[in-house]
XYZ file of C-alpha atoms in Angstrom:
260
model
C 88.757 138.565 99.055
C 89.910 135.163 100.499
C 91.083 134.853 104.449
C 94.202 132.883 104.327
C 95.531 133.152 107.973
C 93.784 133.990 111.377
C 95.941 133.943 114.376
C 98.985 135.130 116.396
C 101.859 136.912 115.437
C 105.563 137.561 116.472
C 107.787 139.878 114.882
C 105.906 139.589 111.457
C 105.921 136.136 111.343
C 103.000 133.350 112.389
C 103.823 132.346 115.842
C 101.489 130.974 118.195
C 98.052 129.503 117.609
C 96.564 130.091 114.362
C 94.630 128.957 111.488
C 95.900 128.946 107.741
C 93.671 128.319 104.605
C 96.017 127.241 102.068
C 95.575 128.132 98.254
C 95.221 124.009 97.283
C 92.629 123.694 99.883
C 94.405 122.596 102.606
C 93.533 123.975 106.045
C 95.658 123.926 109.201
C 94.643 124.549 113.028
C 97.338 124.485 115.625
C 100.566 126.016 116.744
C 102.933 127.919 114.663
C 106.731 128.979 114.826
C 108.516 131.279 112.451
C 105.690 130.819 109.513
C 105.898 127.167 110.070
C 103.387 124.798 111.565
C 105.317 123.767 114.882
C 104.151 121.936 118.040
C 100.709 120.432 118.142
C 98.208 120.874 115.097
C 96.220 119.192 112.740
C 95.931 119.244 108.729
C 92.555 118.842 107.148
C 93.932 118.257 103.375
C 91.974 119.038 100.318
C 91.817 115.301 99.625
C 89.568 114.529 102.741
C 92.857 113.009 104.615
C 93.442 114.519 108.110
C 96.688 114.476 110.290
C 96.744 115.215 113.788
C 99.938 115.350 115.907
C 103.273 116.770 116.022
C 104.940 119.007 113.966
C 108.513 120.091 113.427
C 109.487 123.464 111.373
C 106.579 122.793 108.708
C 107.102 118.880 108.719
C 105.136 115.830 110.555
C 107.499 114.857 113.307
C 106.756 113.036 116.157
C 103.665 111.086 117.314
C 100.580 111.450 114.728
C 97.425 110.066 113.571
C 96.402 110.079 110.060
C 92.826 109.121 109.173
C 92.532 108.687 105.501
C 89.322 109.726 103.046
C 88.667 105.973 102.690
C 88.866 105.133 106.080
C 92.167 103.720 106.482
C 93.923 104.938 110.085
C 97.668 105.287 110.844
C 99.213 106.017 114.496
C 102.496 106.093 115.039
C 105.870 108.108 114.639
C 106.839 110.567 111.967
C 110.523 111.775 110.786
C 111.131 114.325 108.552
C 107.382 114.298 107.109
C 107.488 110.736 106.472
C 106.470 107.366 108.895
C 109.113 106.219 110.640
C 109.601 104.049 113.714
C 106.758 102.000 115.584
C 103.350 102.497 113.819
C 100.309 100.833 113.480
C 97.901 100.811 110.107
C 94.498 99.786 110.093
C 92.959 98.927 106.500
C 89.257 100.035 106.743
C 88.120 97.508 103.564
C 89.990 94.548 104.775
C 89.408 94.789 108.490
C 93.278 94.046 109.001
C 96.017 95.872 110.989
C 99.612 96.209 110.420
C 101.639 96.720 113.782
C 105.486 96.953 113.377
C 108.575 99.214 112.262
C 108.352 101.858 109.353
C 111.222 102.971 107.341
C 111.307 106.240 104.987
C 107.366 105.925 104.929
C 107.046 102.158 104.333
C 106.369 99.384 106.705
C 109.602 97.351 107.148
C 108.720 94.417 109.427
C 105.999 93.509 111.728
C 102.652 91.507 112.159
C 99.645 91.453 110.037
C 96.541 90.315 111.737
C 92.680 90.416 111.331
C 90.346 92.627 113.113
C 87.027 91.355 113.958
C 84.287 94.028 113.325
C 80.982 93.216 115.290
C 79.140 95.651 112.943
C 80.062 93.684 109.838
C 77.877 91.061 108.256
C 80.236 88.734 106.299
C 78.597 87.360 103.236
C 78.578 83.972 102.289
C 80.114 83.060 98.999
C 78.210 80.723 96.647
C 79.616 77.027 96.552
C 80.734 75.937 93.182
C 82.552 72.688 94.173
C 80.324 70.295 96.327
C 82.147 67.189 95.804
C 84.103 65.784 98.691
C 87.851 66.333 98.191
C 90.586 64.668 100.181
C 93.609 66.577 100.469
C 96.847 64.489 100.197
C 99.495 64.720 102.757
C 101.032 67.756 103.126
C 104.188 68.276 105.274
C 103.338 71.092 107.700
C 105.447 74.078 107.285
C 105.856 76.689 109.853
C 108.239 79.069 110.783
C 110.746 78.101 113.616
C 110.740 80.402 116.492
C 108.554 83.275 114.819
C 108.543 85.431 118.135
C 112.394 85.807 118.174
C 112.450 85.894 114.109
C 110.197 89.216 114.479
C 112.487 90.691 117.518
C 115.597 90.301 115.471
C 114.071 91.775 112.179
C 112.712 94.875 114.027
C 116.145 95.419 115.769
C 117.557 95.138 112.255
C 115.488 97.743 110.708
C 115.949 99.783 113.914
C 119.712 99.241 113.799
C 119.845 100.359 109.961
C 117.863 103.651 110.948
C 119.948 104.910 113.890
C 122.096 107.945 112.143
C 119.143 109.150 110.152
C 117.131 109.373 113.229
C 119.505 110.677 114.924
C 120.031 113.312 112.534
C 116.342 114.175 112.125
C 114.277 113.677 115.115
C 113.795 116.936 117.184
C 115.981 116.929 120.261
C 113.093 117.345 122.578
C 111.789 114.280 121.310
C 114.775 112.246 121.926
C 115.544 113.808 125.514
C 113.732 114.885 128.635
C 114.161 118.236 129.600
C 116.224 117.329 132.553
C 118.574 115.371 130.320
C 119.111 118.353 127.962
C 120.292 120.422 130.809
C 122.755 117.575 132.267
C 123.986 116.985 128.734
C 124.110 121.039 128.485
C 126.410 121.113 131.404
C 128.640 118.291 130.385
C 129.057 120.212 127.163
C 129.763 123.468 128.889
C 132.543 122.028 131.279
C 134.823 121.257 128.325
C 133.603 124.084 125.623
C 135.862 127.048 124.853
C 134.871 130.759 124.736
C 132.801 130.081 121.405
C 131.068 127.513 122.911
C 132.235 124.332 120.855
C 134.301 121.263 121.861
C 136.395 119.201 119.891
C 136.167 115.485 119.090
C 138.860 114.835 121.637
C 136.752 116.777 124.036
C 133.704 114.711 123.334
C 135.699 111.428 123.367
C 136.714 112.288 127.306
C 132.618 112.983 128.090
C 131.951 109.857 126.668
C 134.459 108.146 128.751
C 133.228 109.519 132.093
C 129.562 108.691 131.166
C 131.075 105.316 130.871
C 131.117 104.623 126.818
C 134.361 103.396 125.357
C 134.243 104.559 121.616
C 137.016 104.416 118.918
C 138.132 107.703 117.403
C 137.734 106.665 114.066
C 133.765 105.616 114.364
C 133.180 108.874 116.545
C 134.698 110.558 113.238
C 132.422 108.606 110.935
C 129.253 109.767 113.019
C 130.374 113.127 113.069
C 130.887 113.590 109.578
C 127.047 111.966 108.770
C 126.009 115.038 111.612
C 128.103 117.793 110.262
C 127.588 116.533 106.405
C 129.491 119.025 104.251
C 130.539 121.530 106.943
C 132.815 118.611 108.956
C 134.999 119.770 111.502
C 136.038 118.280 114.519
C 137.188 120.910 116.129
C 133.950 122.953 116.045
C 131.284 120.876 117.578
C 128.224 122.910 118.568
C 125.574 121.901 121.334
C 123.171 120.130 118.978
C 125.870 118.306 117.171
C 126.995 116.935 120.534
C 123.561 115.964 121.588
C 122.929 114.304 118.593
C 126.315 112.285 118.723
C 124.940 111.215 122.345
C 121.994 109.762 120.668
C 124.057 107.625 118.448
C 126.207 106.619 120.985
C 123.252 105.659 123.190
C 120.973 104.006 120.500
C 124.073 101.913 119.240
C 124.811 100.351 122.694
C 124.139 96.665 122.429
C 125.000 96.443 119.080
C 128.169 95.642 117.113
C 129.185 99.390 116.408
C 130.976 98.360 113.435
C 127.396 96.966 111.855
C 125.773 100.339 112.365
C 124.751 101.684 108.881
C 126.925 104.470 108.270
């Protein structure tokens, strides 16, 4: 006999608070919904890694902290079970930290810096070459305006991921409760009996919010959101909210340059 799950159930599904012991050796403690980790929780992996943070439908999503067995440490945002957005990674053996923008589980752009550890004693390396050596004159090479270069690089990384993040980030992470209620009121004021709106309706709503968006651009965004179920005459509330997220995030950029 082997215990697998201890916790709350609703309608024969793990929902609420509980602990799951997986056959592969992983252990999850936290919140559940419809048989999947959902909300705040901690996963202790069989290899010794530990993730603690937000989950969405069984995937790491939102703010979370991953501590690896070797001491490496990541703090930042996750989307669709991968590191995505702002995050910091501390390299335990190197005493270095990377702070910047992450894309598809990889560091995209940011800053590496040394971290001083007061408990680490640096060993002096043996000196092999004792003769004095005079370096020739070498022109100094440095990056012009490094702060602005980094800023532009991070903005570019975010711009390229606007569509992806709008599709996969949970709505309650993108909006406050009040903002979601306000958007729902805007949506319902233009919806039909089936609680759906058209692309023309959405454009009118955006105009009332102060956004002038070309119809072709809206169609392109909508195709990515609906994918193989594209229908500009049947836009649901969630799709509308994600469309709003794209519009808001793309403000300040040349909209024709957004990665679509």
